[in-house]
XYZ file of C-alpha atoms in Angstrom:
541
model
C 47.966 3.282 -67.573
C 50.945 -0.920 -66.374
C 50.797 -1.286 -67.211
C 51.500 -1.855 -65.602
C 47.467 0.864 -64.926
C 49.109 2.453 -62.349
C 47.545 3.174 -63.720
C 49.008 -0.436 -65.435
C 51.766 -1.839 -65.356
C 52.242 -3.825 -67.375
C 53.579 -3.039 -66.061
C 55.449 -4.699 -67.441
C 56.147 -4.598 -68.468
C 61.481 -7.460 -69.971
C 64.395 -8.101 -71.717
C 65.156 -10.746 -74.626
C 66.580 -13.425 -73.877
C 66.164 -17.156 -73.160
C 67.590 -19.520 -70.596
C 67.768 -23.457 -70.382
C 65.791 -23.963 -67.119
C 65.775 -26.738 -64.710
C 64.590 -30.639 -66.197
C 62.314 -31.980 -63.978
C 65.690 -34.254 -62.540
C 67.230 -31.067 -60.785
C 64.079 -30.422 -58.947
C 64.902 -32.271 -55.922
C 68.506 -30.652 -55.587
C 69.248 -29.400 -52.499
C 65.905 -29.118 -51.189
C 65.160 -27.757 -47.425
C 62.643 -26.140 -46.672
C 62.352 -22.454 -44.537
C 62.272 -23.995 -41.371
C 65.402 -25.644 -42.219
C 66.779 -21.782 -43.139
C 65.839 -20.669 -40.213
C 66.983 -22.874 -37.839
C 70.331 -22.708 -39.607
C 70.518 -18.858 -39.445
C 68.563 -18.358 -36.025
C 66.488 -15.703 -37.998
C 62.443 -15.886 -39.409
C 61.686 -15.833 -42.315
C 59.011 -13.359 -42.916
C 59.140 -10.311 -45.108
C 56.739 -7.426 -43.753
C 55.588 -5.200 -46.547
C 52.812 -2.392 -47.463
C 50.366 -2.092 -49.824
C 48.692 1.517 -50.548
C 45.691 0.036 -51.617
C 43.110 -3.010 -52.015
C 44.320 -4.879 -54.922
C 41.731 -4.768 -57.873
C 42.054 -8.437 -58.660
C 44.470 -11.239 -57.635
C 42.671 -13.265 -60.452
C 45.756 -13.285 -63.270
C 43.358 -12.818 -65.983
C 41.896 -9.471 -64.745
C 44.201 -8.082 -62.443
C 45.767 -4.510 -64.108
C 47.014 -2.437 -61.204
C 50.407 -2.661 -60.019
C 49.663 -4.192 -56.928
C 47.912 -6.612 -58.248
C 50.483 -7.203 -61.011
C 53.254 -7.877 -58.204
C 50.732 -10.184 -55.891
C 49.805 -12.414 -58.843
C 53.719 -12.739 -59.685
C 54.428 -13.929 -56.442
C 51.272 -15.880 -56.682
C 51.570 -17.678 -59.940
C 53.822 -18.822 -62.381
C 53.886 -19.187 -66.026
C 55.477 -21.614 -68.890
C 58.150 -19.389 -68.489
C 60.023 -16.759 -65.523
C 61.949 -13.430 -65.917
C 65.098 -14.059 -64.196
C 67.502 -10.861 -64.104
C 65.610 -9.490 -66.466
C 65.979 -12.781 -68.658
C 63.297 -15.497 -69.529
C 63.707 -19.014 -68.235
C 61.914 -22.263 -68.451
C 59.174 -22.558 -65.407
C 56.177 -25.044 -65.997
C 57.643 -25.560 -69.669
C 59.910 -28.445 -69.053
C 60.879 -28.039 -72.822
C 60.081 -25.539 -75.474
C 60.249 -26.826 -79.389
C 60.101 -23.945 -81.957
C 58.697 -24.629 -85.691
C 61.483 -23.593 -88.275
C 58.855 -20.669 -89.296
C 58.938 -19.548 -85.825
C 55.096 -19.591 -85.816
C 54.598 -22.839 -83.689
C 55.356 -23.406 -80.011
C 55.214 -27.094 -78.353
C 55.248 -26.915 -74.972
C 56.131 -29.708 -72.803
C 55.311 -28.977 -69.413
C 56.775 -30.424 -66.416
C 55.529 -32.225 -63.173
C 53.770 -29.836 -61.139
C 50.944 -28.725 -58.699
C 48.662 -26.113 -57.988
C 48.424 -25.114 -54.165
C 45.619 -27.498 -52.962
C 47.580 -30.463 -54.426
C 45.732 -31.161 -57.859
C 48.001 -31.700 -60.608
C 48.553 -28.685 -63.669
C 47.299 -29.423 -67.265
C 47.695 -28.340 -70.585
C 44.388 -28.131 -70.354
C 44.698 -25.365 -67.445
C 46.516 -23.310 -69.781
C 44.108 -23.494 -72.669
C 41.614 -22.756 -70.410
C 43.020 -19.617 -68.941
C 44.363 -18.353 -72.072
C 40.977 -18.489 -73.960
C 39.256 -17.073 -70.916
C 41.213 -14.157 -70.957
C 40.489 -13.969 -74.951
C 36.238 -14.479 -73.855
C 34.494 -11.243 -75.200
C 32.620 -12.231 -71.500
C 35.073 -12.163 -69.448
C 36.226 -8.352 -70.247
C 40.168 -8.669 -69.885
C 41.790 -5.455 -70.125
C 45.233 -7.642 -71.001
C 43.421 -9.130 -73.341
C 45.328 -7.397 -76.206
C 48.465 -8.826 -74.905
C 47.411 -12.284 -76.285
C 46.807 -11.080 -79.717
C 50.250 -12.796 -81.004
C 48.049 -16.124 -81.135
C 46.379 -17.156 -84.099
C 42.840 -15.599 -84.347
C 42.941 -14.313 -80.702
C 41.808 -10.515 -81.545
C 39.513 -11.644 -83.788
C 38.011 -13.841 -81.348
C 38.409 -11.400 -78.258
C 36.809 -8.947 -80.849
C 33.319 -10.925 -81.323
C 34.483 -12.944 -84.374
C 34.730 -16.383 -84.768
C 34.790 -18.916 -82.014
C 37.264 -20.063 -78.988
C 38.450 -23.020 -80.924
C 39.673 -20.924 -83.538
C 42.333 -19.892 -81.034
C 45.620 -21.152 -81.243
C 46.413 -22.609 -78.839
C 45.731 -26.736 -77.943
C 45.873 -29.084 -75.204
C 47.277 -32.155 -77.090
C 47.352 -33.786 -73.669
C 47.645 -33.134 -70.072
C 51.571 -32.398 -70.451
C 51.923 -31.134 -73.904
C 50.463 -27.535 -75.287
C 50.622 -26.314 -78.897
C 50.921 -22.379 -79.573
C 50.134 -21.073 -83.095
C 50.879 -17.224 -83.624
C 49.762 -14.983 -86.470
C 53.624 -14.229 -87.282
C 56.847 -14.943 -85.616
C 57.027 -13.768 -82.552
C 61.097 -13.221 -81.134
C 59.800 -12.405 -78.112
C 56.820 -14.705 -77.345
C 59.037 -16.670 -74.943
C 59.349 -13.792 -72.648
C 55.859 -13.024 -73.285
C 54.538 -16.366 -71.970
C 55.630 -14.702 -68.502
C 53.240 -12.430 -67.909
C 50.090 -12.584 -65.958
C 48.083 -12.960 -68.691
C 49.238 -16.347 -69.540
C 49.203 -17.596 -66.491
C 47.376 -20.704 -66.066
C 44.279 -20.886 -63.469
C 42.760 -24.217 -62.200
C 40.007 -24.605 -64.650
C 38.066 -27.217 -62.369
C 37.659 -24.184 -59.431
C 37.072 -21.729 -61.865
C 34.714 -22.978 -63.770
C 32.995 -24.241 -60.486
C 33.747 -20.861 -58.043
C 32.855 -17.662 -60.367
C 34.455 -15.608 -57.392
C 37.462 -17.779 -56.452
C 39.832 -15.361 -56.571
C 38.132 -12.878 -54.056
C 38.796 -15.028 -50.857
C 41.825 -17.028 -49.149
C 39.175 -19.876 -48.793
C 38.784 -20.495 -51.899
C 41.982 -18.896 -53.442
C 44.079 -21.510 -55.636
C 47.457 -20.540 -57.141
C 50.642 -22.403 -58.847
C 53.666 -20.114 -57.473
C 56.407 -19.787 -55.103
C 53.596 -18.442 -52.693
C 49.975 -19.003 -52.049
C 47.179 -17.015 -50.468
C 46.912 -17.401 -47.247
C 44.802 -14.846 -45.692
C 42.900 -11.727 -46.808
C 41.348 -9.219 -44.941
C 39.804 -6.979 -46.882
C 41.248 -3.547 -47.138
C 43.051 -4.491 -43.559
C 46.127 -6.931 -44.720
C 47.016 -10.019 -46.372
C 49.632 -12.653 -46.577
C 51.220 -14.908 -48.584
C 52.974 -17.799 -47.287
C 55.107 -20.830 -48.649
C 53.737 -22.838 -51.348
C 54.694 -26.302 -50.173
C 53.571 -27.566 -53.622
C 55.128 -25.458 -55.678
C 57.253 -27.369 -58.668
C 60.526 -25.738 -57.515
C 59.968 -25.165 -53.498
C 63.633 -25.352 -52.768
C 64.711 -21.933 -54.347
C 61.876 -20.645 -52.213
C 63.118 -19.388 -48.513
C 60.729 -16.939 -46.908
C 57.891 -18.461 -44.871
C 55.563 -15.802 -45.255
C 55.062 -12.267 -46.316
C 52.762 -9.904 -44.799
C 51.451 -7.289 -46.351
C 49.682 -4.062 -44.359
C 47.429 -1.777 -46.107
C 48.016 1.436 -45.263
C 47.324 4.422 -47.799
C 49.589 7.381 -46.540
C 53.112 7.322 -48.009
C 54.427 9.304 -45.089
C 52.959 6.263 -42.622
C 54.427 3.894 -44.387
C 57.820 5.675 -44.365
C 57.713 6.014 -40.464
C 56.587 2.275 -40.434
C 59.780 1.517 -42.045
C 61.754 3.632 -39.677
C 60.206 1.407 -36.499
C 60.892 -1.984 -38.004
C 57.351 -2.317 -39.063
C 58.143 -3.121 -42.522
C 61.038 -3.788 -44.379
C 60.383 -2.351 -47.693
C 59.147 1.198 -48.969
C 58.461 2.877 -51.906
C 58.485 1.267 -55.676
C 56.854 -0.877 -57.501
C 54.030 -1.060 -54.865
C 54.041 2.745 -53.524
C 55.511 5.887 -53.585
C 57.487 8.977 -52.017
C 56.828 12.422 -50.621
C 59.077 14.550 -52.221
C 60.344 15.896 -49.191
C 60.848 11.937 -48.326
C 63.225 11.544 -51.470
C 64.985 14.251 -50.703
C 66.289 13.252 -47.349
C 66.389 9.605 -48.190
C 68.851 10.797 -50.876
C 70.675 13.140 -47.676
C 70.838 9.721 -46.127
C 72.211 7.364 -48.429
C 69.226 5.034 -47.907
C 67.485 5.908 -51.725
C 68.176 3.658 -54.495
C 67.029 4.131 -57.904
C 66.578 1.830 -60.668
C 66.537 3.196 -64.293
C 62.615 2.029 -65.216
C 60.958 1.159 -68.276
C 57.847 3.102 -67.974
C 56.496 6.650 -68.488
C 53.978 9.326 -66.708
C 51.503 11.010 -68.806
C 48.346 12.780 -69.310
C 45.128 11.142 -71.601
C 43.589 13.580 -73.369
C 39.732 12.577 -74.200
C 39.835 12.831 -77.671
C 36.153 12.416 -78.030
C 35.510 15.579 -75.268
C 35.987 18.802 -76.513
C 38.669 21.376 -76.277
C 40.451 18.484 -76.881
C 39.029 16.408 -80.229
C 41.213 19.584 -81.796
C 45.113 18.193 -82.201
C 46.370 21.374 -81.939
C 44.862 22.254 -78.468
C 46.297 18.831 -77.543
C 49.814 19.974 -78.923
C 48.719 23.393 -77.073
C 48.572 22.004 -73.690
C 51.761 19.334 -74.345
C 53.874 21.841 -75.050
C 53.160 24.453 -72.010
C 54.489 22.382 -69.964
C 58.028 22.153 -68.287
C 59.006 18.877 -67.026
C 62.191 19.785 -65.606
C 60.439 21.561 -63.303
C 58.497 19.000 -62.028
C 61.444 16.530 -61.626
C 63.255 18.863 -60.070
C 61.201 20.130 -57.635
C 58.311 17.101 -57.107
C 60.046 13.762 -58.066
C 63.254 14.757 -57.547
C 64.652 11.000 -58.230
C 66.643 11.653 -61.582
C 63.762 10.756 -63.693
C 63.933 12.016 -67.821
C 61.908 14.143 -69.195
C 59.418 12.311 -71.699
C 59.169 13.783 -75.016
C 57.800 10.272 -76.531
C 55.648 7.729 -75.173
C 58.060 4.599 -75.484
C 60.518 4.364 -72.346
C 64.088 5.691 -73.521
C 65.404 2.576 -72.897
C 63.566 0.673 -75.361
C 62.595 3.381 -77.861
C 63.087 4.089 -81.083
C 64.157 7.625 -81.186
C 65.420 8.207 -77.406
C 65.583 11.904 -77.675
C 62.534 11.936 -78.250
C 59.510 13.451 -80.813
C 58.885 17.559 -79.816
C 60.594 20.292 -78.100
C 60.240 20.483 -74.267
C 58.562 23.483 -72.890
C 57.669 25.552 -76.055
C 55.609 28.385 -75.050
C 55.376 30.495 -78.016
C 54.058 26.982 -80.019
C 52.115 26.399 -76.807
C 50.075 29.782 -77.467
C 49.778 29.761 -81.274
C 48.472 26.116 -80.959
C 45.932 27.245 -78.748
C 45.000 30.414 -80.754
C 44.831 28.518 -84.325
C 42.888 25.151 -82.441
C 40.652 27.518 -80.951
C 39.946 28.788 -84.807
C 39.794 25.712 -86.087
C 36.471 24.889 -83.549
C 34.828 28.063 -84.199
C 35.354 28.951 -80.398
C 36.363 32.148 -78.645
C 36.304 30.660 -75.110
C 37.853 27.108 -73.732
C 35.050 25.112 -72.292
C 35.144 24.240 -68.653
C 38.360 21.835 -68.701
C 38.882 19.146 -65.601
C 41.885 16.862 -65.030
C 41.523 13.550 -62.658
C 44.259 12.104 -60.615
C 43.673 9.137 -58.297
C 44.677 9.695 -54.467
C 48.275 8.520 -53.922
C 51.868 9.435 -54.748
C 53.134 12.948 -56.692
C 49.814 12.907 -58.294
C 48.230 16.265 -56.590
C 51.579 18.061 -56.642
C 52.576 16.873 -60.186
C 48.626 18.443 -61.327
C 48.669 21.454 -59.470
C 52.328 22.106 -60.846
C 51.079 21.512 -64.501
C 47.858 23.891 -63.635
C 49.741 26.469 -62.791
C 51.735 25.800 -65.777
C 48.775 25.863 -68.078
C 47.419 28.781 -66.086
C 50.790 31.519 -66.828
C 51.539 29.777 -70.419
C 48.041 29.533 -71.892
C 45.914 31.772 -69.329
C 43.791 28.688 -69.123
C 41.625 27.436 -65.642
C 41.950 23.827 -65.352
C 39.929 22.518 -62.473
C 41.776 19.596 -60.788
C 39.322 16.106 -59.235
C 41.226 14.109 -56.884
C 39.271 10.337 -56.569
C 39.882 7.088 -55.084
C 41.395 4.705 -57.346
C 38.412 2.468 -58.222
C 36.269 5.752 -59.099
C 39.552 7.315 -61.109
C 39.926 3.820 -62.837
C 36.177 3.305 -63.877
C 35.836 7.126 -64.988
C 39.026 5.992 -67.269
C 37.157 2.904 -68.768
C 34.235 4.980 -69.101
C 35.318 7.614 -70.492
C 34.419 10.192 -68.242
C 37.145 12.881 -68.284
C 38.767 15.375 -70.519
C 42.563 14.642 -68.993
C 43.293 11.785 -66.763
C 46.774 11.586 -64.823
C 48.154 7.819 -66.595
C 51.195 6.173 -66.599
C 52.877 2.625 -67.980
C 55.285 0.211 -67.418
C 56.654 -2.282 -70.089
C 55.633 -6.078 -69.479
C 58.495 -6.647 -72.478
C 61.473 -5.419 -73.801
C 59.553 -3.651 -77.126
C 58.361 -0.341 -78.343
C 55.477 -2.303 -79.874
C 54.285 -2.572 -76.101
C 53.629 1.401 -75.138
C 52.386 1.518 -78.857
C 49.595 -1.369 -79.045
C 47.418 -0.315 -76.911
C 46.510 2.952 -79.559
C 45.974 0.865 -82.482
C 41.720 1.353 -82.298
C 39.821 3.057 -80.166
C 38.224 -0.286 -79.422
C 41.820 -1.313 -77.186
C 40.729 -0.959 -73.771
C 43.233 0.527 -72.892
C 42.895 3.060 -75.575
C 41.258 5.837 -72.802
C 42.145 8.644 -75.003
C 40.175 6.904 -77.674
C 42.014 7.866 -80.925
C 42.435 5.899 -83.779
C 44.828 6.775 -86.873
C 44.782 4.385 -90.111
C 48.401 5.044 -90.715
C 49.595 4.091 -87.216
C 47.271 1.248 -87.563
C 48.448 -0.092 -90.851
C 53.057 1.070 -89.192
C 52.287 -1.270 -86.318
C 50.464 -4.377 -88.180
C 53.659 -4.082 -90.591
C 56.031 -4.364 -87.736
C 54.490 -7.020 -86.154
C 55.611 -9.558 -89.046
C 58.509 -7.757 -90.423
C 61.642 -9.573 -89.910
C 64.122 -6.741 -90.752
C 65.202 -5.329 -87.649
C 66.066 -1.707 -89.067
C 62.679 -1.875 -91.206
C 60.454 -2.515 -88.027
C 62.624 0.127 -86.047
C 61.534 2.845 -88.819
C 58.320 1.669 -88.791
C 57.834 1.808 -85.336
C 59.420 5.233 -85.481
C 57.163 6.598 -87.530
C 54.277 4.967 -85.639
C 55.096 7.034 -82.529
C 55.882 10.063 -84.246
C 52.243 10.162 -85.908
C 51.037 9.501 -81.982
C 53.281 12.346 -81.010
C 52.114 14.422 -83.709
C 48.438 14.044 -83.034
C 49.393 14.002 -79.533
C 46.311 12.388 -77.902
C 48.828 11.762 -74.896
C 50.979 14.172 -73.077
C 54.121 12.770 -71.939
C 55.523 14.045 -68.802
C 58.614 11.903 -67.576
C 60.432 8.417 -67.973
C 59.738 6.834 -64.045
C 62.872 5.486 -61.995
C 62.371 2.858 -59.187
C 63.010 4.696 -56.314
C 62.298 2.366 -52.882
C 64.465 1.575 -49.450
C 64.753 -2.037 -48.352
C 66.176 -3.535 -45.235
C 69.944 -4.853 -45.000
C 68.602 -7.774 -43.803
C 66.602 -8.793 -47.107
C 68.920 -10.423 -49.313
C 68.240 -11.698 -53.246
C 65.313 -9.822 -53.855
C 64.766 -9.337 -57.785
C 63.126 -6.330 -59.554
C 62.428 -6.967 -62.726
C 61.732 -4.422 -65.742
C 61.883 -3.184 -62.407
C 57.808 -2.619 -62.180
C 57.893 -6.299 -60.751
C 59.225 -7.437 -57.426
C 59.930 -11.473 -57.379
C 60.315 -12.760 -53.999
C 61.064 -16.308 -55.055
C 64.632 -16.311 -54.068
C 64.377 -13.744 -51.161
C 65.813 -14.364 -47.427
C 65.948 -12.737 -44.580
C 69.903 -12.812 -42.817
């Protein structure tokens, strides 16, 4: 759900690769600040934006959404920053690497969090282990398991200093991982390992809810919030690196209809629309495309289905397979998302995935009914119990369901009843359990199949919705974690997602795109992965 929910985003979701980033001697370089911009280019600089939706959290720790996600980018900053879709040094100053790659020293530079108090080690311990608390309920917490006894810790077992990580002292922090890790440095980007200010947190449970109390280490800072009315962002004049930063503020609307925010962008009312914080009609992509004004990002993420596998029909594999393969996705792209997407027939993103052509055949109807017939057998059933898919209330969603109904309807001669809820209901039925098939997608927060895989190892994961659990998968993805063999963890990881596709406890539907529309006028504005927008370089000219 990028994941990057969005259901996550995670989205994330990053390439490999490292860059030598500033020493704390370049920092001053060049500096002006954005009323120095704009009284050099006669032109403000404030980006107007929309947001469909209240974010869940701007605390790093806990937000999941993909608004969230993109706020707390903006927001904070991590030991390192994805950079055109590369990682370089941020707060680490310096990064040493044990010869077993299982050891990170990080040495971290001179910095400060928004209201002027200086950033520890000790604020990054802090956060990290917080986000590993049992208490604290994390739904990223799995993305933290590379440290040394972090899911056994995050799973009940043992204590927080069995963690690995350590404050050695205010500027230096030791990592130890269970195995080597290529990719931990790009991992150490991600909101999850963000550091918060452990003073206010410790001292404000609800810090993050407010401006007032709202304390943050990036280019930007909080600086108001109205609660499902708008909020803005404005120029962190304490942040390490200020000079790359131009904008003076960003102000975000909230407005929920995609086809309001599109005429809002037509009058000048915002200049951005569409991905990674919303979405387009389809009758909107279509004559963007007519225009010229679309453009479209290849994206690492995919839209699915969750099947329950706890709730019958659907505890049968074969009904699962059943219902996969009744539907056409070429359909739906080409008449609902109409932005170029792929057809997904795997879970990992084709960019990143093992076998990129994927795992089944699309749109298999004769399968699709002898499934059905031989599941139905297998239960001891004559008649499908009353089935119900959930979608939350924005985007394709509605279309994209009533298309598959149908689909399910002429293939299968099956009634699905379709439940469209707001986002917070949708997203606590997920946690909860309460559905058969929930609407899901996910974008990569790193450049690995291991990423759209994880999150099925046990039905534990919390972000396991479909709760299914297979000892073989389990036993492919703890192999690939410390093989070193790059063709060995590629089969393994292959035949990890072709168990998940064979047991199908998720029902792939398409590969996403970033489709959005910006203003001329907003210059150096980076998507990364692209589920992320950065705004730390962005100007308006």
């Amino acid at each position: 759900m990028k994941k990057k929910l969005s259901i996550l985003l995670s989205g994330t979701l990053f390439i490999v690769a490292i860059l030598t980033g500033c020493s704390s001697s370049e920092q001053g370089k060049g500096e002006n600040d954005t009323k120095s911009d704009a009284k050099k280019t006669g032109v403000e600089q404030i980006v107007k934006l929309n947001i469909p939706s209240e974010p869940t959290s701007l605390d790093p720790g806990l937000a999941a959404d993909t608004v969230s996600l993109n706020l707390t980018l903006n927001l904070f900053e991590g030991l390192t920053r994805m950079r055109d879709g590369k990682s370089e040094n941020a707060l680490a100053q310096d990064i040493q690497v044990s010869e077993d790659m299982k050891m990170y020293t990080f040495t971290l530079r001179e910095a400060k969090w928004s209201n002027g108090e200086p950033i520890t080690a000790h604020d990054f311990e802090f956060a990290w282990k917080r986000v590993l608390d049992p208490k604290t309920a994390s739904i990223y917490a799995y993305i933290m398991y590379y440290l040394k006894n972090a899911e056994k810790y995050n799973h009940g077992q043992g204590t927080a200093d069995d963690v690995g990580v350590k404050a050695l002292d205010d500027k230096t922090l030791q990592v130890t991982l269970e195995n080597p890790t290529p990719y931990f440095k790009e991992l150490v980007s991600i909101g999850a390992y963000y550091p918060v200010n452990k003073k206010l947190v410790s001292s404000i449970p609800s810090w993050a809810a407010n401006a007032d109390t709202f304390v943050s280490n990036g280019p930007f800072k909080l600086d108001g919030w109205e609660h499902k009315s708008k909020l803005v962002l404005s120029k962190n004049d304490n942040y390490w690196d200020k000079s790359a930063v131009h904008l003076e503020k960003i102000d975000f609307s909230m407005v929920e209809d995609v086809n309001t925010e599109l005429s809002m962008f037509e009058n000048d009312d915002i200049d951005w629309a569409g991905r990674p914080f919303s979405y387009f009609s389809n009758d909107a992509i279509s004559a963007l495309k007519d225009s010229g004004q679309l453009q479209t990002e290849p994206a690492s993420g995919t839209y699915y289905y969750t099947f329950n596998t706890e709730r019958p029909p659907f505890t049968n594999a074969k009904i699962r397979k059943a219902f996969t393969y009744a539907v056409d996705r070429q359909v739906i792209i080409d008449n609902i998302t109409q932005a170029g997407e792929a057809p997904a027939l795997g879970l990992v993103a084709k960019s990143m995935s093992p076998k990129p052509d994927g795992y089944f055949l699309d749109h298999d109807e004769e399968a699709a009914k002898n499934l059905l017939k031989e599941g139905m057998q297998e239960l001891g059933i004559t008649k499908l119990p009353p089935i119900t898919l959930i979608y939350d209330t924005s985007g394709a969603h509605s279309k994209i369901a009533e298309a598959i109904q149908a689909q399910w309807k002429k293939v299968l001669n099956v009634e699905v009843k379709l439940e469209n809820k707001e986002y917070k209901v949708y997203l606590e039925d997920l946690q909860q359990g309460n559905f058969q098939i929930a609407r899901s997608s996910w974008y990569a927060d790193f450049n690995d199949p291991i990423n759209f895989l994880q999150s099925y190892k046990t039905k534990s994961d919390p972000l396991n919705f479909a709760r299914w659990e297979n000892q073989r998968f389990m036993e492919l993805l703890n192999n690939s974690i410390s093989e070193t063999d790059a063709s060995k963890r590629k089969e393994e990881l292959t035949q990890a997602e072709t168990i998940l596709m064979d047991e199908m406890p998720i029902l792939p539907v398409y590969h996403f795109v970033a489709s959005y529309i910006k203003k001329d006028r907003l210059k150096s504005v980076k998507l990364e992965a692209p589920a992320y927008v950065d705004f730390k370089r962005a100007k308006i000219e």
